[in-house]
Amino acid sequence: MKIFISHSSRNKDYGILLVELLRNLGIKEDEIIFTSNVAYGIPVGQNIFHWLKSQIEEKPFVIYLLSEQYYESIACLNEMGAAWIIENDHAAIFTPDFDLSSEEFQSGALDPREIGFYINDEERVLSFIQLLSNSFKLSNNTILISQSVKKFITEIGKVKSESKLNQQPSRIPITPKREKIETAVAETISKTEPVQIEKGDLYSKFLGLIRANRLKVDELLLLHYIIDTSKVKLMTGWQKEHEVSNITEWEKINDIKDVLSKNYAGVLNRFELRGFTEVSAVTNYGNPKEITIKNEIASKILDLPNDVNLKIEAIVKDNFYEHPDEVEEDDGLPF
């Protein structure tokens, strides 16, 4: 499978950064189609339309880099239509100032109710990387991935600033107020009531992600495991199986489904990418063998706000095993 970045040439700076991120994640050069760079574009001597058609028919993973310029381009709309008909797996990524309430987006081939995200939303970029890992072999170096994402977000901010300086009036109006964009996002790509993620220190970010339902079930189960065992140091690397064994026993004792033990490695990776953990012990070869929940979170994890505890407890309750013999039989009496 390849990744095809469908974009307007006027947004190539965003696309170039996206390609750089994909390469840092471990995606190979020949797995990326990006026509604004000859290294990833159309081979010499090929007919552009025939070649693009053949690539789309091979069902690549399509990234739609959506912007007002994208919807002004006939070529882009043709690409979207061709990929949509073939039903390629895809993701919609919005340039920072794209207006989700625009008529072109709302009435286009892509379903506006599908989940997409702004290219400068760090949390959603991390979730996107997790999605890509289902189809592509990515780097196992979570520190490198985390650094690459942070660099990507910083560079996107620079391109955004430059774009505003060079911005010219165009046919599709861009909403000037950020709050209107956020309202459009809530109306078109979110099925739940939006929750404001708190800014600032790591602990506030941690609470905000839980309140906004951004953490997955296995991540919340790991938090419950940490709280229940008062254990903020977790084994990884060659010691990972020891921790998984401990979690398995904990699940059995508490009658909890084996979601966490099965996904332990993935949860640790996500926690590291979110900045929740740090390496606290390494092997003689410098490989991590133990990680620790960062002190900003660890110092307060046993005294979380009530609403956050309730969210964690609700997930745990949903993951208890049900035993048929514990269900009371109906004796036919009306009381």
mmCIF file of C-alpha atoms in Angstrom:
data_model
loop_
_atom_site.group_PDB
_atom_site.id
_atom_site.type_symbol
_atom_site.label_atom_id
_atom_site.label_comp_id
_atom_site.label_asym_id
_atom_site.label_seq_id
_atom_site.Cartn_x
_atom_site.Cartn_y
_atom_site.Cartn_z
ATOM 1 C CA MET A 1 0.000 0.000 0.000
ATOM 2 C CA LYS A 2 1.069 3.559 -0.707
ATOM 3 C CA ILE A 3 0.056 6.929 0.682
ATOM 4 C CA PHE A 4 -1.299 9.396 -1.884
ATOM 5 C CA ILE A 5 -1.401 13.030 -0.730
ATOM 6 C CA SER A 6 -4.141 14.740 -2.733
ATOM 7 C CA HIS A 7 -3.480 18.461 -2.470
ATOM 8 C CA SER A 8 -3.504 21.812 -4.199
ATOM 9 C CA SER A 9 -0.103 22.923 -5.467
ATOM 10 C CA ARG A 10 -0.789 26.191 -3.630
ATOM 11 C CA ASN A 11 -0.628 24.232 -0.356
ATOM 12 C CA LYS A 12 2.571 22.381 -1.239
ATOM 13 C CA ASP A 13 4.424 23.819 1.786
ATOM 14 C CA TYR A 14 2.019 21.991 4.109
ATOM 15 C CA GLY A 15 2.386 18.883 1.951
ATOM 16 C CA ILE A 16 6.177 19.019 2.071
ATOM 17 C CA LEU A 17 6.075 19.045 5.881
ATOM 18 C CA LEU A 18 3.580 16.187 5.857
ATOM 19 C CA VAL A 19 5.907 14.125 3.655
ATOM 20 C CA GLU A 20 8.815 14.900 5.995
ATOM 21 C CA LEU A 21 6.753 13.696 8.961
ATOM 22 C CA LEU A 22 5.786 10.480 7.155
ATOM 23 C CA ARG A 23 9.429 9.784 6.303
ATOM 24 C CA ASN A 24 10.465 10.361 9.930
ATOM 25 C CA LEU A 25 7.783 7.883 10.993
ATOM 26 C CA GLY A 26 9.434 5.227 8.847
ATOM 27 C CA ILE A 27 7.303 5.400 5.684
ATOM 28 C CA LYS A 28 9.533 4.572 2.718
ATOM 29 C CA GLU A 29 10.125 6.943 -0.188
ATOM 30 C CA ASP A 30 8.461 4.603 -2.706
ATOM 31 C CA GLU A 31 5.369 4.368 -0.471
ATOM 32 C CA ILE A 32 4.539 8.085 -0.855
ATOM 33 C CA ILE A 33 2.900 9.826 -3.819
ATOM 34 C CA PHE A 34 3.248 13.614 -3.626
ATOM 35 C CA THR A 35 3.216 15.348 -6.983
ATOM 36 C CA SER A 36 4.667 18.666 -5.764
ATOM 37 C CA ASN A 37 8.047 16.992 -5.242
ATOM 38 C CA VAL A 38 9.667 15.202 -8.185
ATOM 39 C CA ALA A 39 11.182 12.648 -5.804
ATOM 40 C CA TYR A 40 7.685 11.444 -4.898
ATOM 41 C CA GLY A 41 5.830 12.452 -8.041
ATOM 42 C CA ILE A 42 5.171 11.352 -11.598
ATOM 43 C CA PRO A 43 7.945 9.359 -13.330
ATOM 44 C CA VAL A 44 9.563 10.997 -16.349
ATOM 45 C CA GLY A 45 7.762 10.186 -19.586
ATOM 46 C CA GLN A 46 4.464 9.222 -17.951
ATOM 47 C CA ASN A 47 1.144 10.791 -18.886
ATOM 48 C CA ILE A 48 0.050 12.654 -15.739
ATOM 49 C CA PHE A 49 -3.624 11.710 -15.938
ATOM 50 C CA HIS A 50 -3.070 8.049 -16.838
ATOM 51 C CA TRP A 51 -0.409 7.659 -14.157
ATOM 52 C CA LEU A 52 -2.524 9.213 -11.387
ATOM 53 C CA LYS A 53 -5.498 7.084 -12.443
ATOM 54 C CA SER A 54 -3.394 3.922 -12.232
ATOM 55 C CA GLN A 55 -2.112 4.883 -8.782
ATOM 56 C CA ILE A 56 -5.610 5.585 -7.429
ATOM 57 C CA GLU A 57 -6.894 2.296 -8.845
ATOM 58 C CA GLU A 58 -4.240 0.485 -6.788
ATOM 59 C CA LYS A 59 -6.151 1.693 -3.732
ATOM 60 C CA PRO A 60 -3.553 3.725 -1.848
ATOM 61 C CA PHE A 61 -4.321 5.303 1.511
ATOM 62 C CA VAL A 62 -5.451 8.788 0.450
ATOM 63 C CA ILE A 63 -4.729 11.894 2.500
ATOM 64 C CA TYR A 64 -6.990 14.749 1.395
ATOM 65 C CA LEU A 65 -5.202 17.974 2.317
ATOM 66 C CA LEU A 66 -8.291 20.176 2.238
ATOM 67 C CA SER A 67 -8.289 23.928 1.865
ATOM 68 C CA GLU A 68 -10.178 26.636 0.014
ATOM 69 C CA GLN A 69 -7.546 26.340 -2.732
ATOM 70 C CA TYR A 70 -8.233 22.597 -2.988
ATOM 71 C CA TYR A 71 -11.907 23.224 -3.756
ATOM 72 C CA GLU A 72 -10.965 25.864 -6.339
ATOM 73 C CA SER A 73 -8.880 23.303 -8.261
ATOM 74 C CA ILE A 74 -10.620 21.174 -10.911
ATOM 75 C CA ALA A 75 -7.689 18.740 -10.852
ATOM 76 C CA CYS A 76 -8.019 18.268 -7.090
ATOM 77 C CA LEU A 77 -11.757 17.682 -7.303
ATOM 78 C CA ASN A 78 -11.174 15.116 -10.051
ATOM 79 C CA GLU A 79 -8.684 13.313 -7.814
ATOM 80 C CA MET A 80 -11.168 13.354 -4.950
ATOM 81 C CA GLY A 81 -13.947 12.023 -7.151
ATOM 82 C CA ALA A 82 -11.806 9.230 -8.605
ATOM 83 C CA ALA A 83 -10.580 8.084 -5.176
ATOM 84 C CA TRP A 84 -14.072 8.360 -3.678
ATOM 85 C CA ILE A 85 -15.600 6.148 -6.380
ATOM 86 C CA ILE A 86 -13.001 3.447 -5.759
ATOM 87 C CA GLU A 87 -13.639 3.793 -1.990
ATOM 88 C CA ASN A 88 -10.024 4.179 -0.939
ATOM 89 C CA ASP A 89 -9.150 4.261 2.759
ATOM 90 C CA HIS A 90 -8.566 7.898 3.523
ATOM 91 C CA ALA A 91 -8.127 10.696 6.033
ATOM 92 C CA ALA A 92 -9.144 14.346 5.720
ATOM 93 C CA ILE A 93 -6.608 16.860 6.998
ATOM 94 C CA PHE A 94 -7.555 20.537 7.030
ATOM 95 C CA THR A 95 -5.158 23.438 6.539
ATOM 96 C CA PRO A 96 -5.241 25.753 9.600
ATOM 97 C CA ASP A 97 -7.614 28.381 8.171
ATOM 98 C CA PHE A 98 -9.955 26.087 6.260
ATOM 99 C CA ASP A 99 -13.621 26.927 6.885
ATOM 100 C CA LEU A 100 -15.528 23.713 7.590
ATOM 101 C CA SER A 101 -18.842 25.499 7.144
ATOM 102 C CA SER A 102 -18.091 26.337 3.487
ATOM 103 C CA GLU A 103 -20.664 25.163 0.965
ATOM 104 C CA GLU A 104 -18.005 23.398 -1.112
ATOM 105 C CA PHE A 105 -16.990 21.178 1.809
ATOM 106 C CA GLN A 106 -20.521 20.577 3.068
ATOM 107 C CA SER A 107 -21.796 19.505 -0.359
ATOM 108 C CA GLY A 108 -18.652 17.775 -1.675
ATOM 109 C CA ALA A 109 -17.943 14.094 -2.324
ATOM 110 C CA LEU A 110 -16.452 13.580 1.138
ATOM 111 C CA ASP A 111 -18.970 13.127 3.928
ATOM 112 C CA PRO A 112 -18.503 16.195 6.194
ATOM 113 C CA ARG A 113 -19.601 14.080 9.165
ATOM 114 C CA GLU A 114 -16.514 11.894 8.861
ATOM 115 C CA ILE A 115 -13.791 12.602 11.341
ATOM 116 C CA GLY A 116 -11.032 14.865 10.066
ATOM 117 C CA PHE A 117 -8.616 17.153 11.835
ATOM 118 C CA TYR A 118 -6.670 20.373 11.473
ATOM 119 C CA ILE A 119 -3.058 19.839 10.489
ATOM 120 C CA ASN A 120 -1.824 21.886 13.480
ATOM 121 C CA ASP A 121 -3.746 19.827 16.093
ATOM 122 C CA GLU A 122 -0.981 17.876 17.833
ATOM 123 C CA GLU A 123 -3.272 15.405 19.616
ATOM 124 C CA ARG A 124 -5.112 14.515 16.427
ATOM 125 C CA VAL A 125 -1.817 14.112 14.560
ATOM 126 C CA LEU A 126 -0.784 11.538 17.184
ATOM 127 C CA SER A 127 -4.077 9.700 16.708
ATOM 128 C CA PHE A 128 -3.507 9.791 12.939
ATOM 129 C CA ILE A 129 -0.094 8.162 13.416
ATOM 130 C CA GLN A 130 -1.774 5.404 15.415
ATOM 131 C CA LEU A 131 -4.192 4.905 12.503
ATOM 132 C CA LEU A 132 -1.334 4.665 9.996
ATOM 133 C CA SER A 133 0.360 1.993 12.125
ATOM 134 C CA ASN A 134 -2.504 -0.360 11.239
ATOM 135 C CA SER A 135 -1.440 -0.378 7.573
ATOM 136 C CA PHE A 136 2.221 0.662 7.529
ATOM 137 C CA LYS A 137 5.335 -0.407 9.388
ATOM 138 C CA LEU A 138 6.339 2.612 11.437
ATOM 139 C CA SER A 139 9.393 3.313 13.550
ATOM 140 C CA ASN A 140 9.426 1.847 17.061
ATOM 141 C CA ASN A 141 11.448 4.813 18.329
ATOM 142 C CA THR A 142 8.739 6.683 20.218
ATOM 143 C CA ILE A 143 11.141 9.443 21.269
ATOM 144 C CA LEU A 144 12.022 10.138 17.631
ATOM 145 C CA ILE A 145 8.331 10.104 16.688
ATOM 146 C CA SER A 146 7.470 12.512 19.496
ATOM 147 C CA GLN A 147 10.269 14.876 18.464
ATOM 148 C CA SER A 148 9.202 14.663 14.815
ATOM 149 C CA VAL A 149 5.601 15.552 15.671
ATOM 150 C CA LYS A 150 6.626 18.542 17.781
ATOM 151 C CA LYS A 151 8.920 19.782 14.994
ATOM 152 C CA PHE A 152 6.084 19.250 12.491
ATOM 153 C CA ILE A 153 3.638 21.342 14.550
ATOM 154 C CA THR A 154 6.222 24.120 14.946
ATOM 155 C CA GLU A 155 6.953 24.221 11.210
ATOM 156 C CA ILE A 156 3.235 24.178 10.369
ATOM 157 C CA GLY A 157 2.862 27.279 12.559
ATOM 158 C CA LYS A 158 5.544 29.041 10.532
ATOM 159 C CA VAL A 159 3.870 28.156 7.220
ATOM 160 C CA LYS A 160 0.543 29.350 8.609
ATOM 161 C CA SER A 161 2.049 32.704 9.582
ATOM 162 C CA GLU A 162 3.671 33.124 6.171
ATOM 163 C CA SER A 163 0.411 32.191 4.445
ATOM 164 C CA LYS A 164 -1.464 34.932 6.286
ATOM 165 C CA LEU A 165 1.105 37.510 5.204
ATOM 166 C CA ASN A 166 0.781 36.456 1.565
ATOM 167 C CA GLN A 167 -2.941 35.807 1.619
ATOM 168 C CA GLN A 168 -4.923 37.194 -1.302
ATOM 169 C CA PRO A 169 -8.739 37.627 -1.524
ATOM 170 C CA SER A 170 -10.338 34.491 -2.996
ATOM 171 C CA ARG A 171 -13.708 33.230 -4.155
ATOM 172 C CA ILE A 172 -14.461 31.221 -1.004
ATOM 173 C CA PRO A 173 -14.638 33.427 2.117
ATOM 174 C CA ILE A 174 -12.623 32.327 5.162
ATOM 175 C CA THR A 175 -14.309 32.812 8.520
ATOM 176 C CA PRO A 176 -12.285 35.413 10.415
ATOM 177 C CA LYS A 177 -13.287 34.297 13.903
ATOM 178 C CA ARG A 178 -11.752 31.183 15.424
ATOM 179 C CA GLU A 179 -14.845 30.470 17.501
ATOM 180 C CA LYS A 180 -16.931 30.071 14.347
ATOM 181 C CA ILE A 181 -14.456 27.506 13.012
ATOM 182 C CA GLU A 182 -14.626 25.587 16.276
ATOM 183 C CA THR A 183 -18.426 25.600 16.082
ATOM 184 C CA ALA A 184 -18.256 24.240 12.546
ATOM 185 C CA VAL A 185 -15.907 21.483 13.681
ATOM 186 C CA ALA A 186 -18.303 20.495 16.442
ATOM 187 C CA GLU A 187 -21.240 20.426 14.032
ATOM 188 C CA THR A 188 -19.564 18.497 11.214
ATOM 189 C CA ILE A 189 -16.948 16.088 12.551
ATOM 190 C CA SER A 190 -17.841 15.454 16.172
ATOM 191 C CA LYS A 191 -20.549 13.118 17.397
ATOM 192 C CA THR A 192 -20.140 14.185 21.009
ATOM 193 C CA GLU A 193 -20.475 17.489 22.803
ATOM 194 C CA PRO A 194 -17.095 19.257 22.519
ATOM 195 C CA VAL A 195 -15.102 19.665 25.714
ATOM 196 C CA GLN A 196 -12.453 22.341 26.022
ATOM 197 C CA ILE A 197 -9.027 20.837 26.666
ATOM 198 C CA GLU A 198 -7.221 22.858 29.249
ATOM 199 C CA LYS A 199 -3.991 24.557 28.190
ATOM 200 C CA GLY A 200 -0.884 25.048 30.209
ATOM 201 C CA ASP A 201 0.949 22.535 32.364
ATOM 202 C CA LEU A 202 1.101 18.785 31.746
ATOM 203 C CA TYR A 203 -1.350 17.908 34.520
ATOM 204 C CA SER A 204 -3.976 20.268 33.075
ATOM 205 C CA LYS A 205 -3.441 18.719 29.639
ATOM 206 C CA PHE A 206 -3.778 15.245 31.188
ATOM 207 C CA LEU A 207 -7.095 16.117 32.864
ATOM 208 C CA GLY A 208 -8.336 17.883 29.745
ATOM 209 C CA LEU A 209 -7.762 14.830 27.545
ATOM 210 C CA ILE A 210 -9.739 12.623 29.927
ATOM 211 C CA ARG A 211 -12.585 15.121 30.186
ATOM 212 C CA ALA A 212 -12.677 15.465 26.385
ATOM 213 C CA ASN A 213 -12.851 11.658 25.972
ATOM 214 C CA ARG A 214 -9.581 11.706 24.022
ATOM 215 C CA LEU A 215 -8.006 8.735 25.856
ATOM 216 C CA LYS A 216 -8.765 5.223 24.633
ATOM 217 C CA VAL A 217 -10.277 2.493 26.813
ATOM 218 C CA ASP A 218 -6.952 0.722 27.335
ATOM 219 C CA GLU A 219 -5.310 4.008 28.386
ATOM 220 C CA LEU A 220 -7.968 4.608 31.039
ATOM 221 C CA LEU A 221 -7.612 1.011 32.223
ATOM 222 C CA LEU A 222 -3.864 1.577 32.647
ATOM 223 C CA LEU A 223 -4.624 4.649 34.747
ATOM 224 C CA HIS A 224 -6.956 2.529 36.882
ATOM 225 C CA TYR A 225 -4.204 -0.094 37.246
ATOM 226 C CA ILE A 226 -1.734 2.602 38.330
ATOM 227 C CA ILE A 227 -4.200 4.088 40.828
ATOM 228 C CA ASP A 228 -5.308 0.704 42.159
ATOM 229 C CA THR A 229 -1.755 -0.557 42.683
ATOM 230 C CA SER A 230 -0.220 2.840 43.586
ATOM 231 C CA LYS A 231 2.446 2.002 41.024
ATOM 232 C CA VAL A 232 3.796 4.877 38.925
ATOM 233 C CA LYS A 233 6.848 2.948 37.676
ATOM 234 C CA LEU A 234 6.131 0.474 34.867
ATOM 235 C CA MET A 235 8.363 -2.118 33.234
ATOM 236 C CA THR A 236 9.124 -1.920 29.520
ATOM 237 C CA GLY A 237 11.639 -3.287 27.023
ATOM 238 C CA TRP A 238 12.886 -6.753 27.974
ATOM 239 C CA GLN A 239 10.967 -6.456 31.272
ATOM 240 C CA LYS A 240 7.671 -5.752 29.537
ATOM 241 C CA GLU A 241 6.437 -9.354 29.856
ATOM 242 C CA HIS A 242 6.863 -9.192 33.646
ATOM 243 C CA GLU A 243 4.549 -6.170 33.793
ATOM 244 C CA VAL A 244 2.064 -7.826 31.443
ATOM 245 C CA SER A 245 2.071 -10.856 33.753
ATOM 246 C CA ASN A 246 1.347 -8.597 36.747
ATOM 247 C CA ILE A 247 -1.471 -6.880 34.836
ATOM 248 C CA THR A 248 -2.948 -10.243 33.837
ATOM 249 C CA GLU A 249 -3.079 -11.344 37.477
ATOM 250 C CA TRP A 250 -4.591 -7.999 38.455
ATOM 251 C CA GLU A 251 -7.250 -8.408 35.758
ATOM 252 C CA LYS A 252 -8.116 -11.896 37.004
ATOM 253 C CA ILE A 253 -8.338 -10.812 40.628
ATOM 254 C CA ASN A 254 -10.557 -7.848 39.763
ATOM 255 C CA ASP A 255 -12.592 -9.736 37.141
ATOM 256 C CA ILE A 256 -11.603 -7.224 34.444
ATOM 257 C CA LYS A 257 -11.382 -8.129 30.759
ATOM 258 C CA ASP A 258 -7.871 -8.575 29.335
ATOM 259 C CA VAL A 259 -7.941 -5.403 27.227
ATOM 260 C CA LEU A 260 -4.979 -3.797 28.997
ATOM 261 C CA SER A 261 -2.723 -6.864 29.113
ATOM 262 C CA LYS A 262 -3.236 -7.425 25.380
ATOM 263 C CA ASN A 263 -2.533 -3.801 24.437
ATOM 264 C CA TYR A 264 0.079 -2.878 27.068
ATOM 265 C CA ALA A 265 2.892 -2.065 24.616
ATOM 266 C CA GLY A 266 0.640 0.162 22.505
ATOM 267 C CA VAL A 267 -0.637 2.017 25.579
ATOM 268 C CA LEU A 268 2.915 2.736 26.737
ATOM 269 C CA ASN A 269 3.764 4.117 23.288
ATOM 270 C CA ARG A 270 0.748 6.423 23.362
ATOM 271 C CA PHE A 271 1.522 7.595 26.895
ATOM 272 C CA GLU A 272 5.068 8.427 25.816
ATOM 273 C CA LEU A 273 3.871 10.280 22.707
ATOM 274 C CA ARG A 274 1.461 12.273 24.882
ATOM 275 C CA GLY A 275 4.358 13.208 27.164
ATOM 276 C CA PHE A 276 2.928 11.431 30.233
ATOM 277 C CA THR A 277 5.997 9.261 30.916
ATOM 278 C CA GLU A 278 9.772 9.393 31.018
ATOM 279 C CA VAL A 279 12.468 6.733 31.031
ATOM 280 C CA SER A 280 13.606 6.011 34.589
ATOM 281 C CA ALA A 281 15.935 3.027 34.056
ATOM 282 C CA VAL A 282 17.925 1.654 31.131
ATOM 283 C CA THR A 283 19.896 -1.503 30.313
ATOM 284 C CA ASN A 284 23.677 -1.612 29.968
ATOM 285 C CA TYR A 285 23.129 -0.943 26.267
ATOM 286 C CA GLY A 286 21.064 2.170 26.941
ATOM 287 C CA ASN A 287 17.676 0.648 26.091
ATOM 288 C CA PRO A 288 14.704 1.604 28.309
ATOM 289 C CA LYS A 289 13.650 -1.063 30.798
ATOM 290 C CA GLU A 290 11.474 1.050 33.085
ATOM 291 C CA ILE A 291 9.350 4.148 32.607
ATOM 292 C CA THR A 292 7.786 6.444 35.183
ATOM 293 C CA ILE A 293 4.684 8.585 35.074
ATOM 294 C CA LYS A 294 5.999 12.149 35.118
ATOM 295 C CA ASN A 295 5.901 13.767 38.548
ATOM 296 C CA GLU A 296 3.432 16.478 37.477
ATOM 297 C CA ILE A 297 0.839 13.699 37.066
ATOM 298 C CA ALA A 298 2.164 11.086 39.495
ATOM 299 C CA SER A 299 2.072 13.457 42.473
ATOM 300 C CA LYS A 300 -1.684 13.978 41.985
ATOM 301 C CA ILE A 301 -2.836 10.716 40.424
ATOM 302 C CA LEU A 302 -4.196 9.337 43.700
ATOM 303 C CA ASP A 303 -6.232 12.486 44.254
ATOM 304 C CA LEU A 304 -7.841 13.169 40.870
ATOM 305 C CA PRO A 305 -10.922 15.409 40.550
ATOM 306 C CA ASN A 306 -14.198 13.568 41.120
ATOM 307 C CA ASP A 307 -15.442 13.967 37.530
ATOM 308 C CA VAL A 308 -12.219 12.455 36.173
ATOM 309 C CA ASN A 309 -12.415 9.521 38.594
ATOM 310 C CA LEU A 310 -16.010 8.909 37.511
ATOM 311 C CA LYS A 311 -14.965 8.709 33.846
ATOM 312 C CA ILE A 312 -12.252 6.167 34.668
ATOM 313 C CA GLU A 313 -14.596 4.138 36.883
ATOM 314 C CA ALA A 314 -17.255 4.098 34.155
ATOM 315 C CA ILE A 315 -14.777 2.532 31.712
ATOM 316 C CA VAL A 316 -13.701 -0.035 34.292
ATOM 317 C CA LYS A 317 -17.331 -0.939 34.970
ATOM 318 C CA ASP A 318 -17.904 -1.459 31.234
ATOM 319 C CA ASN A 319 -14.998 -3.904 31.186
ATOM 320 C CA PHE A 320 -16.018 -6.183 34.041
ATOM 321 C CA TYR A 321 -16.808 -9.761 33.061
ATOM 322 C CA GLU A 322 -20.459 -10.709 33.374
ATOM 323 C CA HIS A 323 -21.252 -14.049 35.034
ATOM 324 C CA PRO A 324 -24.574 -15.655 34.079
ATOM 325 C CA ASP A 325 -24.835 -17.396 37.440
ATOM 326 C CA GLU A 326 -24.848 -14.010 39.172
ATOM 327 C CA VAL A 327 -27.912 -12.805 37.283
ATOM 328 C CA GLU A 328 -31.034 -13.137 39.388
ATOM 329 C CA GLU A 329 -33.682 -15.391 37.910
ATOM 330 C CA ASP A 330 -37.190 -14.077 37.366
ATOM 331 C CA ASP A 331 -39.425 -16.001 39.813
ATOM 332 C CA GLY A 332 -42.577 -14.722 38.119
ATOM 333 C CA LEU A 333 -43.671 -12.653 41.099
ATOM 334 C CA PRO A 334 -44.712 -9.022 40.512
ATOM 335 C CA PHE A 335 -42.535 -7.776 43.387
#
